[in-house]
Amino acid sequence: MSAPLDDQTRSIILATVPALKAHGLAITTEMYKRLLETPAIRDLFNLSHQQDGEQPKALALAVLCYAEHINDLGALGGMVERIAEKHVGLNILPEHYPYVATALLGAIGHVLGDAATPEILDAWGKAYWFLADILIGREKQIYEGNESTTGGWTGWRAFRVRSRRRETSTITSFELVPVDGGTIFRHKAGQYLSFKLDVPEHGSQRRNYSISSAPGEDHYRISVRRQDGGIASTWLHDSVKEGDILQVANPAGDFFLNETDRNPLVFLTAGVGLTPVMSMLGELAQAHTDRSIRYVHGADTQALAAFVTQIEDFAKIDVLKADFFYSQESSPTKESVSGITTHAGRISPDWLRQTLDRSATYYICGPDSFMRDMVDTLRDEKLPATQIRYEFFGSAADPDLVLSAA
């Protein structure tokens, strides 16, 4: 573990905040350019997030948050945990960190030029390794915990596609079972799997997909939305068939049900953001919970809403009540199942205020703009932060959401 950062180092880091606000994206873009020149490092990243600029943007925000909170690093605990979980999913190891240090410090010097004095580079070198040692230590704990748990593993494990099912025209589910025939790690409902995919003509690709099946089953299910131009999602939809083998990392992620919380539950989802929530609902149904559950989902049309039949089945046995919003249907289909209500339009802040349950814990997952609307509304209504939980898909690029995610 690195020694605590001294006062002078922290003072220099804090003084670089204006430069990071002005040039942070340029620095992280240059850093990735340097980092990705090494094939062994390049293969660790989701390159689609490089092409759309999301990964450099997300890292720039993370670096800025780190600098701004250098005197109050406790505020970054949640962000550090999410990074550690992502790293474990991608099998990031201690030997990878020096490459990042070299690329980051080189990028700072390249972008800031003469303004990057030896003192600034020395301070950022110390700050980087201080944080790196925290991450390395936490990741070691997670790796060891996974390996020592029944069905757990480290590195990549071969899984066979046992079945695939088309949920909607844009979402396909894949059931995965281990090739070695062994047991599988009981994931926490809401976690994801990381994949090392060998996509023809595109080489090695890394992707994360939420587990949409309930914990404790003999398989993992992922439900993947086809993205326009998406290398991995298109390949999975068009080419991966039953019997094919995929390389999978142990389940990871810090977005899961709080087992000690007994509050009523409200799940707010949009688009493919429903996938981790389906795992949560499956676990709650298995446990025959007596907690009040409300499931709220937004989709363009009824035909594009996945798992409607499963939600209807849950409603029939009084596991939950549900609201479906269809933004491109002016006349929602009449409900055929008690406990399910359909609406025209989107899930709006006004509707959320009108239906607010101040005793409930809210779990939110969907596009960033949707999460921002929902989170801002709940905060404006003074709901405690402990009752607002949400998950990011892809590289989160909203600094406030990143820092305060529970």
CSV table of C-alpha atoms in Angstrom, one decimal, residues 3-22 24 27 60-73 76 79 104-105 108 112 115-131:
chain,number,residue,atom,x,y,z
A,3,ALA,CA,2.1,5.9,1.8
A,4,PRO,CA,-0.6,8.6,2.3
A,5,LEU,CA,-0.3,11.5,0.0
A,6,ASP,CA,1.6,14.4,1.6
A,7,ASP,CA,0.2,17.9,1.9
A,8,GLN,CA,2.4,19.3,-0.9
A,9,THR,CA,1.3,16.6,-3.4
A,10,ARG,CA,-2.4,17.1,-2.6
A,11,SER,CA,-2.0,20.8,-2.9
A,12,ILE,CA,-0.4,20.5,-6.4
A,13,ILE,CA,-3.1,18.0,-7.5
A,14,LEU,CA,-5.8,20.4,-6.4
A,15,ALA,CA,-4.1,23.2,-8.3
A,16,THR,CA,-4.3,21.3,-11.5
A,17,VAL,CA,-8.1,21.1,-11.4
A,18,PRO,CA,-8.6,24.2,-13.7
A,19,ALA,CA,-6.2,22.6,-16.3
A,20,LEU,CA,-8.1,19.3,-16.1
A,21,LYS,CA,-11.4,21.1,-16.6
A,22,ALA,CA,-10.0,22.8,-19.7
A,24,GLY,CA,-8.9,16.7,-19.4
A,27,ILE,CA,-5.3,14.3,-21.9
A,60,ALA,CA,-11.6,12.5,-17.9
A,61,LEU,CA,-14.5,12.9,-15.5
A,62,ALA,CA,-13.1,10.3,-13.2
A,63,VAL,CA,-9.7,12.0,-13.1
A,64,LEU,CA,-11.3,15.3,-12.5
A,65,CYS,CA,-13.4,13.9,-9.6
A,66,TYR,CA,-10.2,12.4,-8.1
A,67,ALA,CA,-8.4,15.7,-8.3
A,68,GLU,CA,-11.3,17.7,-6.9
A,69,HIS,CA,-11.7,15.3,-4.0
A,70,ILE,CA,-8.0,14.7,-3.3
A,71,ASN,CA,-8.6,16.0,0.3
A,72,ASP,CA,-11.7,14.0,0.8
A,73,LEU,CA,-11.1,10.6,-0.9
A,76,LEU,CA,-15.0,8.4,-4.0
A,79,MET,CA,-16.6,5.1,-7.7
A,104,LEU,CA,-1.1,9.0,-18.4
A,105,LEU,CA,2.0,10.9,-17.4
A,108,ILE,CA,-0.2,15.1,-19.4
A,112,LEU,CA,0.1,20.7,-21.2
A,115,ALA,CA,2.9,23.9,-18.0
A,116,ALA,CA,3.5,20.3,-17.0
A,117,THR,CA,6.4,21.0,-14.7
A,118,PRO,CA,8.5,18.3,-13.0
A,119,GLU,CA,6.7,19.0,-9.8
A,120,ILE,CA,3.2,18.5,-11.4
A,121,LEU,CA,4.3,15.2,-13.1
A,122,ASP,CA,5.9,14.0,-9.9
A,123,ALA,CA,2.7,14.8,-7.9
A,124,TRP,CA,0.5,13.0,-10.5
A,125,GLY,CA,2.8,10.1,-10.5
A,126,LYS,CA,2.4,9.8,-6.7
A,127,ALA,CA,-1.4,10.3,-6.9
A,128,TYR,CA,-1.8,7.7,-9.7
A,129,TRP,CA,0.1,5.0,-7.8
A,130,PHE,CA,-1.7,5.8,-4.5
A,131,LEU,CA,-5.0,5.1,-6.2
